[in-house]
């Protein structure tokens, strides 16, 4: 294992801003795993830390394949984590909206550029990503439909789902998109949480990444079968919304099978305690996303996403 | 007349109202309409004074009004009221949500209702105020896609500078892009600095809006002669970014007619009492953007200069 600073900016009063990379093996730049860019992505760093620990042991046992190099960058933004701000603290910009970056530009453009120069050299890129909606997800691999996406390869992680996302105008500045444009096979990996640690889910993700790298011939790893991934387009997920605002009382868990008409959640009047809305499953399916860890809901909010049962697709 | 064009229930005992003031002539000629919009970014307040002053002056000489004026002073009311640039709680930049979605969540729904309400206007002016980091001279930014339609209108607005910028996919979700694409010519004004009112800029723009109304034939009152703006494309703009973190202190004495080598400011290290960098203009030109917020990181924008 080799620990390097891959990008640095001088701080005024704070310690210098440093992005640290851990390299395993030597040779062809085979795979890069990228942790957080936002200051609330604790689960993302945590998952990377478990991965570094595992790779360290695999390397000691001589199980990184000859001529293959793997880079793990646990954090692209330790500064924001340390001050508990979601974005870059001095100007509130999002590094994950600055790719491919610009070395003469604004601070976050420079950070994006500095990191991208290093990580775009890898054949496979995996980003531990988070979603802007607060809530819990089924673990999945997500990729954008740029024309460069490799769905079959994504299935080799053995996550329950591979989600395809249509490119929207504001996606063109994300790491995943630019990785693909620069011909890295890019995958965004979503575990269940962002701000809370879900140790089980993080371990599962590490196992999947190792599994995947085993199948790609980067490491010597006993391959577990995992799930046979189902591919879904994000627009095909069934969105269930609440109409009313109030306390959100969730009745089901992510990953749970639900049948049409089943009670999914209730909205409770914030002052008077009575149920003001009940939300039922509109179809048979599996809960893919849930607003479950949030005390309140706004009106018209998407509180569940459901994968319809096979029959329809 | 104050009209509520959208409302959404918040979780605890509060309703979010989206409001505008519609001013119409007593009779006749209601066929033309302009919309004045501001407050998409909750920390940009220059447009607040413009809205006030515009309405005040129109009401004073209502007889001169020959068309409909819609003034939307607060497109992001929660942001304005909580000193937040984006939409608080959702952490979203409102100017990345358009055209919105009537069936979508609260933020998308509001965006869709804004577009629905402004649709059909003959002109829209969207007033921004730079951000809290930069001061801007009154200027209009035009996506070069819309140059033919917008440039003649922009020249009526009494600004100092018109910047024709290259198109970028990210900008497709702005209010202005969406309105322009549904045939509402929309001008984006940037001026002053975030969280502040720069009265002379506000008054300058108000003169411009009256001039535009006059040109459109919906204001018969007297208007003053507007200034001739400088018009440029991307290539002529020099960006100066901080090459080190520190405390930026401006040394600029004037914004117009800057000479190559003229002082713009210094980056200081207060802990050591050292000057870290002397920043001078790399070209002869006009300073149209200058750092206002003193703390800079490496890369922070210090100035934009239009080369002459
Ligand atoms: Zn703005």
Coordinates of C-alpha atoms and ligand atoms in Angstrom, one line a residue:
Chain A
X1 CA 0.0 0.0 0.0
X2 CA 1.2 3.4 -0.9
X3 CA -0.3 6.6 0.6
X4 CA 0.0 9.8 -1.5
X5 CA -1.4 13.3 -1.6
X6 CA -3.0 13.5 -5.0
X7 CA -4.2 17.1 -4.7
X8 CA -3.5 20.0 -2.3
X9 CA -4.4 23.6 -1.7
X10 CA -2.8 25.9 0.9
X11 CA -5.1 26.8 3.8
X12 CA -5.2 30.3 5.4
X13 CA -5.8 29.3 9.0
X14 CA -6.8 25.7 8.4
X15 CA -4.4 22.9 7.7
X16 CA -3.8 22.5 4.0
X17 CA -6.7 21.0 2.0
X18 CA -5.4 17.5 1.0
X19 CA -6.9 14.7 -1.0
X20 CA -5.2 11.4 -0.1
X21 CA -5.0 8.3 -2.3
X22 CA -4.2 4.8 -1.4
X23 CA -2.6 2.7 -4.1
X24 CA -2.5 -1.1 -4.1
X25 CA -0.5 -3.2 -6.6
X26 CA 1.6 -1.7 -9.4
X27 CA 1.2 -1.4 -13.1
X28 CA -1.7 -0.8 -15.4
X29 CA -4.2 1.7 -13.8
X30 CA -7.0 -0.8 -13.5
X31 CA -9.6 0.6 -11.0
X32 CA -10.2 3.7 -8.9
X33 CA -12.7 4.0 -6.1
X34 CA -13.8 7.5 -5.1
X35 CA -15.3 8.4 -1.8
X36 CA -17.2 11.6 -0.8
X37 CA -17.3 15.0 -2.4
X38 CA -20.0 16.3 0.0
X39 CA -19.7 17.0 3.6
X40 CA -22.6 14.8 4.7
X41 CA -21.4 11.7 2.9
X42 CA -20.2 9.8 6.0
X43 CA -21.3 6.4 4.8
X44 CA -19.3 6.9 1.6
X45 CA -16.0 7.6 3.4
X46 CA -16.7 4.8 5.8
X47 CA -17.2 2.3 3.0
X48 CA -13.9 3.4 1.5
X49 CA -12.1 2.9 4.8
X50 CA -13.4 -0.7 5.0
X51 CA -12.2 -1.2 1.5
X52 CA -8.7 0.2 2.2
X53 CA -8.5 -2.2 5.2
X54 CA -9.5 -5.2 3.1
X55 CA -7.2 -4.3 0.2
X56 CA -4.3 -3.8 2.5
X57 CA -4.7 -7.4 3.7
X58 CA -5.2 -8.8 0.2
X59 CA -2.0 -7.1 -0.9
X60 CA -0.1 -8.5 2.1
X61 CA -1.3 -11.9 1.0
X62 CA -0.1 -11.3 -2.5
X63 CA -3.6 -11.3 -3.9
X64 CA -3.5 -8.1 -6.0
X65 CA -2.9 -9.4 -9.5
X66 CA 0.5 -8.8 -11.1
X67 CA 0.6 -5.6 -13.2
X68 CA -2.7 -4.2 -11.8
X69 CA -3.0 -1.0 -9.8
X70 CA -6.0 0.0 -7.7
X71 CA -6.5 3.4 -6.2
X72 CA -8.8 4.3 -3.4
X73 CA -9.5 8.0 -2.6
X74 CA -11.6 7.9 0.6
X75 CA -12.4 11.6 0.5
X76 CA -12.4 14.3 -2.2
X77 CA -13.5 16.8 0.3
X78 CA -12.3 16.4 3.9
X79 CA -12.7 20.2 4.5
X80 CA -16.5 20.1 4.2
X81 CA -16.7 17.0 6.4
X82 CA -14.7 18.6 9.2
X83 CA -16.9 21.7 9.4
X84 CA -20.2 19.8 8.8
X85 CA -21.1 21.7 5.6
X86 CA -22.6 19.8 2.7
X87 CA -20.8 21.8 0.1
X88 CA -17.5 23.8 -0.2
X89 CA -17.8 26.0 2.8
X90 CA -16.6 29.3 1.5
X91 CA -18.8 29.5 -1.6
X92 CA -21.3 26.7 -1.2
X93 CA -20.5 25.0 -4.5
X94 CA -20.6 21.3 -5.0
X95 CA -17.4 19.6 -6.3
X96 CA -19.5 16.9 -7.9
X97 CA -21.0 19.7 -10.2
X98 CA -17.6 20.9 -11.3
X99 CA -16.2 18.1 -13.5
X100 CA -14.1 17.8 -15.5
X101 CA -12.8 20.9 -13.7
X102 CA -10.6 23.8 -14.7
X103 CA -7.1 24.4 -13.3
X104 CA -7.3 28.2 -13.7
X105 CA -10.9 28.4 -12.4
X106 CA -12.6 28.7 -9.1
X107 CA -11.5 26.7 -6.1
X108 CA -13.9 23.8 -6.5
X109 CA -13.2 23.7 -10.3
X110 CA -9.5 23.4 -9.4
X111 CA -10.2 20.6 -6.9
X112 CA -12.3 18.7 -9.5
X113 CA -9.6 19.2 -12.1
X114 CA -6.8 18.1 -9.8
X115 CA -8.6 15.0 -8.8
X116 CA -9.8 14.2 -12.3
X117 CA -6.3 14.4 -13.8
X118 CA -5.4 11.5 -11.5
X119 CA -8.5 9.4 -11.6
X120 CA -9.4 9.6 -15.3
X121 CA -6.4 7.4 -16.1
X122 CA -8.1 4.4 -14.6
X123 CA -9.9 1.8 -16.7
X124 CA -12.8 1.4 -14.2
X125 CA -14.1 4.1 -11.9
X126 CA -16.4 3.5 -9.0
X127 CA -17.9 6.4 -7.0
X128 CA -19.5 6.0 -3.6
X129 CA -22.4 8.3 -4.4
X130 CA -25.3 9.9 -2.5
X131 CA -28.6 11.2 -3.6
X132 CA -30.0 14.6 -2.9
X133 CA -33.3 13.2 -1.5
X134 CA -33.0 12.3 2.2
X135 CA -34.1 8.8 2.8
X136 CA -33.0 5.2 2.5
X137 CA -32.2 3.3 -0.7
X138 CA -31.9 -0.3 -1.8
X139 CA -28.2 -0.8 -2.6
X140 CA -27.6 -0.4 -6.3
X141 CA -25.3 0.5 -9.1
X142 CA -26.3 3.5 -11.1
X143 CA -25.0 4.7 -14.4
X144 CA -25.9 7.4 -16.9
X145 CA -26.9 6.6 -20.4
X146 CA -24.2 8.4 -22.2
X147 CA -23.8 5.7 -24.9
X148 CA -20.6 4.6 -23.2
X149 CA -22.3 2.7 -20.3
X150 CA -21.6 -1.0 -19.9
X151 CA -24.7 -2.6 -18.3
X152 CA -23.4 -6.1 -18.4
X153 CA -20.3 -5.1 -16.5
X154 CA -22.4 -3.3 -13.9
X155 CA -24.3 -6.5 -13.2
X156 CA -21.1 -8.2 -12.1
X157 CA -21.2 -6.3 -8.8
X158 CA -24.0 -8.5 -7.8
X159 CA -26.1 -5.7 -6.4
X160 CA -29.9 -6.3 -6.5
X161 CA -30.3 -3.5 -9.0
X162 CA -28.6 -1.7 -11.8
X163 CA -30.3 1.6 -12.4
X164 CA -30.0 3.5 -15.7
X165 CA -30.4 7.2 -15.6
X166 CA -31.2 9.4 -18.5
X167 CA -28.7 12.3 -18.7
X168 CA -30.2 15.6 -17.7
X169 CA -28.7 19.0 -18.4
X170 CA -27.1 19.4 -15.0
X171 CA -25.6 15.8 -15.0
X172 CA -22.9 16.8 -17.5
X173 CA -20.7 18.3 -14.8
X174 CA -20.7 15.2 -12.5
X175 CA -17.8 12.8 -12.1
X176 CA -19.7 9.8 -13.4
X177 CA -20.6 11.5 -16.6
X178 CA -17.1 12.8 -17.2
X179 CA -15.5 9.6 -16.4
X180 CA -17.6 7.9 -19.1
X181 CA -16.8 10.7 -21.6
X182 CA -13.1 10.2 -20.9
X183 CA -13.6 6.4 -21.5
X184 CA -13.4 5.1 -18.0
X185 CA -16.1 2.5 -17.3
X186 CA -17.9 4.5 -14.6
X187 CA -20.3 3.2 -11.9
X188 CA -22.0 5.1 -9.1
X189 CA -22.5 2.9 -6.1
X190 CA -25.3 3.6 -3.7
X191 CA -25.5 1.9 -0.3
X192 CA -28.5 2.4 1.9
X193 CA -27.6 5.6 3.7
X194 CA -25.5 8.8 3.5
X195 CA -25.5 10.7 6.8
X196 CA -25.9 7.7 9.1
X197 CA -23.6 4.8 9.0
X198 CA -25.1 1.5 8.0
X199 CA -22.3 -0.8 8.7
X200 CA -24.0 -3.9 7.2
X201 CA -24.7 -2.1 4.0
X202 CA -21.1 -0.7 3.8
X203 CA -19.7 -4.2 4.3
X204 CA -22.0 -5.5 1.7
X205 CA -20.8 -2.8 -0.7
X206 CA -17.2 -3.7 0.0
X207 CA -17.9 -7.3 -0.7
X208 CA -19.6 -6.4 -4.0
X209 CA -16.7 -4.2 -5.1
X210 CA -14.2 -7.0 -4.2
X211 CA -16.4 -9.5 -6.0
X212 CA -16.5 -7.3 -9.0
X213 CA -12.7 -6.7 -9.0
X214 CA -12.3 -10.5 -8.6
X215 CA -14.4 -11.1 -11.8
X216 CA -12.4 -8.4 -13.6
X217 CA -9.2 -10.3 -12.8
X218 CA -7.7 -7.5 -10.7
X219 CA -7.6 -9.4 -7.4
X220 CA -7.5 -13.0 -6.4
X221 CA -10.8 -13.2 -4.6
X222 CA -13.2 -16.0 -4.1
X223 CA -16.2 -14.9 -6.0
X224 CA -19.5 -15.0 -4.3
X225 CA -22.6 -15.2 -6.4
X226 CA -24.5 -12.2 -5.0
X227 CA -27.7 -11.2 -6.7
X228 CA -28.6 -11.5 -10.3
X229 CA -29.0 -7.8 -10.9
X230 CA -32.2 -6.5 -12.3
X231 CA -31.7 -3.6 -14.7
X232 CA -34.2 -0.7 -14.3
X233 CA -34.5 2.7 -15.8
X234 CA -34.9 5.4 -13.2
X235 CA -37.9 6.8 -15.0
X236 CA -39.6 3.3 -14.7
X237 CA -39.5 3.4 -10.9
X238 CA -42.9 4.0 -9.6
X239 CA -43.0 7.2 -7.5
X240 CA -45.4 7.4 -4.6
X241 CA -46.1 10.9 -3.3
X242 CA -47.8 12.3 -0.2
X243 CA -50.3 15.1 -0.8
X244 CA -50.2 16.6 2.7
X245 CA -47.4 17.9 4.9
X246 CA -46.9 16.8 8.5
X247 CA -45.2 14.1 10.5
X248 CA -44.2 11.1 8.4
X249 CA -45.0 7.7 9.9
X250 CA -43.4 5.0 7.7
X251 CA -44.8 1.5 7.9
X252 CA -42.5 -0.4 5.6
X253 CA -38.8 -0.9 5.1
X254 CA -36.6 -0.6 2.0
X255 CA -36.3 -3.9 0.2
X256 CA -39.7 -5.1 1.5
X257 CA -42.2 -6.6 -0.9
X258 CA -45.5 -4.8 -0.8
X259 CA -48.8 -5.7 -2.4
X260 CA -51.2 -3.3 -4.1
X261 CA -53.4 -1.6 -1.5
X262 CA -50.9 -2.2 1.4
X263 CA -50.5 0.7 3.8
X264 CA -47.1 2.2 3.3
X265 CA -47.2 5.3 5.6
X266 CA -49.3 7.8 7.3
X267 CA -49.1 11.6 7.6
X268 CA -50.0 12.9 11.0
X269 CA -51.2 16.4 11.8
X270 CA -48.3 18.2 13.5
X271 CA -50.4 19.8 16.3
X272 CA -53.5 17.6 16.6
X273 CA -52.1 14.1 16.2
X274 CA -54.7 12.6 13.9
X275 CA -53.9 10.8 10.7
X276 CA -54.5 13.2 7.9
X277 CA -53.4 11.0 5.0
X278 CA -52.7 7.3 4.4
X279 CA -50.5 6.2 1.6
X280 CA -51.1 2.8 0.0
X281 CA -49.0 0.8 -2.5
X282 CA -50.4 1.6 -6.0
X283 CA -49.1 -1.7 -7.4
X284 CA -47.3 -4.9 -6.3
X285 CA -43.6 -4.4 -6.0
X286 CA -40.5 -3.9 -3.9
X287 CA -39.7 -0.7 -1.9
X288 CA -36.6 0.8 -3.6
X289 CA -36.5 4.1 -1.8
X290 CA -38.1 5.3 1.3
X291 CA -38.3 8.6 3.1
X292 CA -38.4 6.5 6.3
X293 CA -35.6 8.2 8.4
X294 CA -37.2 11.7 8.2
X295 CA -39.5 13.0 10.9
X296 CA -41.4 15.4 8.6
X297 CA -42.6 15.5 5.1
X298 CA -43.4 18.4 2.8
X299 CA -46.5 18.4 0.7
X300 CA -46.3 16.6 -2.7
X301 CA -43.0 14.9 -1.8
X302 CA -41.9 11.6 -3.3
X303 CA -41.7 9.4 -0.2
X304 CA -41.4 6.0 -1.9
X305 CA -40.0 4.6 -5.1
X306 CA -41.2 1.1 -5.9
X307 CA -39.8 -1.4 -8.4
X308 CA -42.9 -3.0 -10.0
X309 CA -43.1 -6.8 -9.8
X310 CA -41.7 -8.5 -12.9
X311 CA -45.0 -9.2 -14.6
X312 CA -45.0 -5.8 -16.2
X313 CA -41.5 -5.4 -17.6
Chain B
X1 CA -53.5 44.1 -7.2
X2 CA -51.7 41.5 -5.1
X3 CA -52.3 38.1 -6.6
X4 CA -51.3 34.7 -5.2
X5 CA -50.3 32.5 -8.1
X6 CA -49.3 29.4 -6.2
X7 CA -49.3 28.2 -2.6
X8 CA -48.0 25.2 -0.8
X9 CA -48.7 23.9 2.7
X10 CA -45.5 23.6 4.8
X11 CA -45.3 20.9 7.5
X12 CA -46.1 22.9 10.6
X13 CA -48.7 25.6 10.6
X14 CA -47.5 27.7 7.7
X15 CA -48.4 28.2 4.1
X16 CA -45.9 29.3 1.4
X17 CA -47.5 31.9 -0.8
X18 CA -46.1 32.9 -4.2
X19 CA -47.2 36.5 -4.8
X20 CA -47.0 39.1 -7.4
X21 CA -48.3 42.6 -7.9
X22 CA -50.2 43.2 -11.1
X23 CA -50.6 46.8 -12.1
X24 CA -52.9 47.6 -15.0
X25 CA -54.0 50.8 -16.6
X26 CA -57.5 52.0 -15.5
X27 CA -58.9 51.2 -18.9
X28 CA -57.9 50.4 -22.5
X29 CA -54.6 48.8 -23.8
X30 CA -54.1 45.8 -21.7
X31 CA -52.6 43.8 -24.5
X32 CA -49.0 44.2 -23.7
X33 CA -47.4 42.8 -20.5
X34 CA -44.0 42.9 -18.9
X35 CA -42.9 40.8 -16.0
X36 CA -40.2 42.0 -13.5
X37 CA -38.8 39.1 -11.6
X38 CA -36.4 38.9 -8.7
X39 CA -35.4 36.9 -5.7
X40 CA -34.8 33.6 -7.4
X41 CA -31.6 33.5 -5.3
X42 CA -32.7 34.4 -1.7
X43 CA -29.5 36.3 -0.8
X44 CA -29.6 38.6 -3.8
X45 CA -31.5 41.6 -2.7
X46 CA -30.8 44.4 -5.2
X47 CA -34.0 43.6 -7.0
X48 CA -36.0 44.3 -3.9
X49 CA -35.4 48.0 -4.1
X50 CA -36.0 48.0 -7.9
X51 CA -39.4 46.3 -7.3
X52 CA -40.3 48.9 -4.7
X53 CA -39.2 51.9 -6.7
X54 CA -40.7 50.7 -9.9
X55 CA -44.1 50.2 -8.3
X56 CA -43.9 53.5 -6.4
X57 CA -43.2 55.5 -9.6
X58 CA -45.8 53.8 -11.7
X59 CA -48.5 54.3 -9.0
X60 CA -47.5 58.0 -8.9
X61 CA -48.3 58.4 -12.6
X62 CA -50.7 55.7 -13.2
X63 CA -52.2 57.7 -16.1
X64 CA -49.0 57.1 -18.1
X65 CA -49.4 53.3 -18.0
X66 CA -50.7 51.7 -21.1
X67 CA -50.0 48.0 -20.5
X68 CA -49.8 45.4 -17.8
X69 CA -46.9 45.2 -15.3
X70 CA -46.4 42.1 -13.2
X71 CA -43.8 42.5 -10.4
X72 CA -42.7 39.3 -8.7
X73 CA -40.4 40.4 -5.9
X74 CA -39.8 37.0 -4.2
X75 CA -39.5 33.9 -6.4
X76 CA -37.8 32.2 -3.5
X77 CA -39.6 33.6 -0.4
X78 CA -38.2 31.1 2.0
X79 CA -34.7 31.8 0.9
X80 CA -35.1 35.6 1.2
X81 CA -36.5 35.2 4.6
X82 CA -33.7 32.9 5.9
X83 CA -30.7 34.5 4.2
X84 CA -30.3 31.4 2.0
X85 CA -29.3 31.5 -1.7
X86 CA -31.1 28.3 -2.6
X87 CA -34.3 26.8 -1.3
X88 CA -33.8 26.1 2.3
X89 CA -34.4 22.6 3.6
X90 CA -34.1 21.3 0.0
X91 CA -30.6 22.7 -0.5
X92 CA -31.4 23.3 -4.2
X93 CA -30.5 26.2 -6.4
X94 CA -33.9 27.3 -7.7
X95 CA -32.3 28.4 -11.0
X96 CA -31.6 24.8 -11.8
X97 CA -35.2 23.6 -11.5
X98 CA -36.9 25.1 -14.5
X99 CA -39.2 24.4 -16.2
X100 CA -40.3 22.4 -13.1
X101 CA -43.0 19.9 -13.0
X102 CA -46.6 20.4 -12.0
X103 CA -46.8 16.9 -10.6
X104 CA -43.4 17.0 -8.9
X105 CA -42.4 17.9 -5.4
X106 CA -42.9 21.3 -3.8
X107 CA -39.9 22.9 -5.5
X108 CA -40.7 21.6 -8.9
X109 CA -44.3 22.5 -8.6
X110 CA -43.5 26.1 -7.7
X111 CA -41.1 26.3 -10.6
X112 CA -43.8 25.1 -13.0
X113 CA -46.3 27.6 -11.6
X114 CA -43.8 30.5 -12.1
X115 CA -43.4 29.6 -15.7
X116 CA -47.1 29.2 -16.2
X117 CA -47.8 32.6 -14.7
X118 CA -45.1 34.5 -16.6
X119 CA -45.9 32.7 -19.9
X120 CA -47.4 35.1 -22.4
X121 CA -45.5 38.2 -21.2
X122 CA -44.0 40.3 -24.0
X123 CA -40.7 40.8 -22.0
X124 CA -39.4 39.5 -18.7
X125 CA -36.5 41.0 -16.7
X126 CA -34.9 38.6 -14.2
X127 CA -32.9 40.7 -11.7
X128 CA -30.0 39.0 -9.9
X129 CA -27.4 40.6 -7.7
X130 CA -24.2 38.7 -8.2
X131 CA -23.6 36.9 -4.9
X132 CA -22.1 37.9 -1.6
X133 CA -18.6 37.4 -2.9
X134 CA -18.5 39.7 -5.9
X135 CA -19.6 43.1 -6.8
X136 CA -20.8 43.6 -10.4
X137 CA -21.5 46.8 -12.4
X138 CA -25.0 46.7 -13.8
X139 CA -24.9 44.2 -16.7
X140 CA -26.9 41.9 -18.7
X141 CA -25.8 38.4 -19.6
X142 CA -27.2 36.9 -22.8
X143 CA -26.8 33.3 -24.0
X144 CA -25.5 33.8 -27.6
X145 CA -28.3 31.5 -28.8
X146 CA -30.7 34.4 -28.2
X147 CA -28.5 37.3 -29.3
X148 CA -30.7 38.5 -32.1
X149 CA -33.8 38.8 -30.2
X150 CA -32.4 40.0 -26.9
X151 CA -29.5 42.4 -27.7
X152 CA -31.8 45.2 -28.9
X153 CA -33.9 44.9 -25.8
X154 CA -30.9 44.7 -23.5
X155 CA -29.6 48.0 -24.9
X156 CA -32.8 49.7 -23.7
X157 CA -32.2 48.8 -20.1
X158 CA -29.6 51.4 -19.1
X159 CA -26.9 49.0 -18.1
X160 CA -23.1 49.5 -18.5
X161 CA -22.2 46.2 -20.0
X162 CA -23.8 43.4 -22.0
X163 CA -22.0 40.0 -22.0
X164 CA -22.8 37.6 -24.8
X165 CA -21.7 34.2 -23.3
X166 CA -21.3 30.8 -24.8
X167 CA -24.2 28.4 -24.3
X168 CA -23.8 25.7 -21.7
X169 CA -26.1 22.7 -21.0
X170 CA -26.1 23.4 -17.3
X171 CA -27.8 26.7 -18.0
X172 CA -30.8 24.9 -19.7
X173 CA -32.5 24.7 -16.4
X174 CA -32.5 28.4 -15.6
X175 CA -35.6 30.6 -15.5
X176 CA -34.3 32.7 -18.4
X177 CA -33.5 29.8 -20.6
X178 CA -36.9 28.2 -20.1
X179 CA -38.8 31.5 -20.7
X180 CA -36.7 32.3 -23.8
X181 CA -37.5 28.9 -25.2
X182 CA -41.3 29.5 -24.8
X183 CA -41.0 32.8 -26.6
X184 CA -40.9 35.1 -23.6
X185 CA -37.8 37.3 -24.3
X186 CA -36.0 37.3 -20.9
X187 CA -33.1 39.4 -19.9
X188 CA -30.9 38.5 -16.9
X189 CA -29.6 41.5 -15.1
X190 CA -26.6 41.1 -12.6
X191 CA -25.6 44.0 -10.5
X192 CA -24.3 45.1 -7.1
X193 CA -23.5 42.5 -4.5
X194 CA -25.4 39.9 -2.5
X195 CA -27.1 40.7 0.7
X196 CA -26.9 44.5 0.0
X197 CA -28.8 47.3 -1.7
X198 CA -26.7 49.5 -4.0
X199 CA -29.1 52.3 -4.5
X200 CA -27.5 54.0 -7.4
X201 CA -27.5 50.8 -9.4
X202 CA -31.1 50.1 -8.5
X203 CA -32.1 53.6 -9.7
X204 CA -30.1 53.1 -12.9
X205 CA -32.0 50.0 -13.7
X206 CA -35.4 51.5 -12.8
X207 CA -34.6 54.2 -15.4
X208 CA -33.8 51.5 -17.8
X209 CA -37.1 49.6 -17.2
X210 CA -39.1 52.8 -17.7
X211 CA -37.2 53.4 -20.9
X212 CA -38.0 49.8 -22.1
X213 CA -41.7 50.3 -21.2
X214 CA -41.6 53.6 -23.2
X215 CA -40.0 51.8 -26.2
X216 CA -42.7 49.2 -26.0
X217 CA -45.4 51.8 -25.9
X218 CA -46.7 51.0 -22.5
X219 CA -45.4 54.1 -20.7
X220 CA -46.1 57.5 -21.9
X221 CA -44.3 59.4 -19.0
X222 CA -41.0 61.0 -19.5
X223 CA -37.9 58.9 -19.5
X224 CA -34.3 59.8 -19.3
X225 CA -31.7 59.0 -22.0
X226 CA -30.1 55.7 -21.4
X227 CA -26.4 54.9 -21.4
X228 CA -24.7 53.1 -24.3
X229 CA -23.6 49.7 -23.0
X230 CA -20.4 48.0 -23.9
X231 CA -21.1 44.7 -25.7
X232 CA -18.7 41.8 -25.7
X233 CA -18.3 38.1 -26.2
X234 CA -16.4 35.6 -24.0
X235 CA -13.0 35.9 -25.7
X236 CA -12.4 39.5 -24.5
X237 CA -13.0 38.7 -20.8
X238 CA -10.0 38.2 -18.5
X239 CA -10.6 36.3 -15.3
X240 CA -8.3 36.9 -12.3
X241 CA -8.4 34.1 -9.7
X242 CA -6.6 34.1 -6.4
X243 CA -3.3 32.1 -6.6
X244 CA -3.2 31.6 -2.9
X245 CA -5.6 31.6 0.1
X246 CA -5.6 34.7 2.2
X247 CA -7.4 38.1 2.9
X248 CA -8.2 40.0 -0.3
X249 CA -8.2 43.8 0.1
X250 CA -9.1 45.9 -2.9
X251 CA -6.9 48.8 -4.1
X252 CA -9.0 49.7 -7.1
X253 CA -9.9 53.3 -7.5
X254 CA -12.0 53.2 -10.6
X255 CA -13.8 50.6 -12.6
X256 CA -13.7 52.2 -16.0
X257 CA -10.6 52.7 -18.1
X258 CA -8.3 50.5 -16.2
X259 CA -4.7 50.4 -17.5
X260 CA -2.5 47.3 -17.8
X261 CA -0.5 47.1 -14.5
X262 CA -3.0 49.2 -12.5
X263 CA -3.4 47.9 -8.9
X264 CA -6.5 45.8 -8.2
X265 CA -5.7 44.6 -4.8
X266 CA -3.5 42.5 -2.5
X267 CA -3.8 39.1 -0.9
X268 CA -2.6 39.3 2.7
X269 CA -1.6 36.9 5.5
X270 CA -2.9 38.5 8.7
X271 CA -1.2 35.9 10.9
X272 CA 2.3 36.8 9.6
X273 CA 1.7 40.4 8.5
X274 CA 2.8 39.6 5.0
X275 CA 1.6 40.5 1.6
X276 CA 1.2 37.2 -0.3
X277 CA 0.3 38.6 -3.7
X278 CA -0.1 41.9 -5.5
X279 CA -2.8 41.7 -8.1
X280 CA -2.6 44.1 -11.1
X281 CA -4.7 44.3 -14.2
X282 CA -3.2 42.1 -17.0
X283 CA -4.9 44.2 -19.7
X284 CA -6.3 47.7 -20.5
X285 CA -10.0 47.4 -19.9
X286 CA -13.1 47.8 -17.8
X287 CA -13.4 46.1 -14.4
X288 CA -16.9 44.8 -14.3
X289 CA -16.6 42.2 -11.5
X290 CA -14.6 42.7 -8.3
X291 CA -14.2 40.5 -5.2
X292 CA -16.3 41.9 -2.3
X293 CA -16.0 39.2 0.3
X294 CA -12.4 39.4 1.7
X295 CA -11.5 35.8 2.5
X296 CA -10.3 33.9 -0.5
X297 CA -9.2 30.3 -1.2
X298 CA -6.8 29.5 -3.9
X299 CA -8.9 29.8 -7.1
X300 CA -11.5 32.3 -5.7
X301 CA -12.5 34.8 -8.3
X302 CA -11.0 38.2 -7.7
X303 CA -12.0 40.1 -10.8
X304 CA -13.3 40.0 -14.4
X305 CA -12.0 42.5 -16.8
X306 CA -13.2 43.3 -20.3
X307 CA -10.3 43.9 -22.5
X308 CA -10.5 47.1 -24.6
Ligands
LIG1 ZN1 -28.6 35.0 -8.8

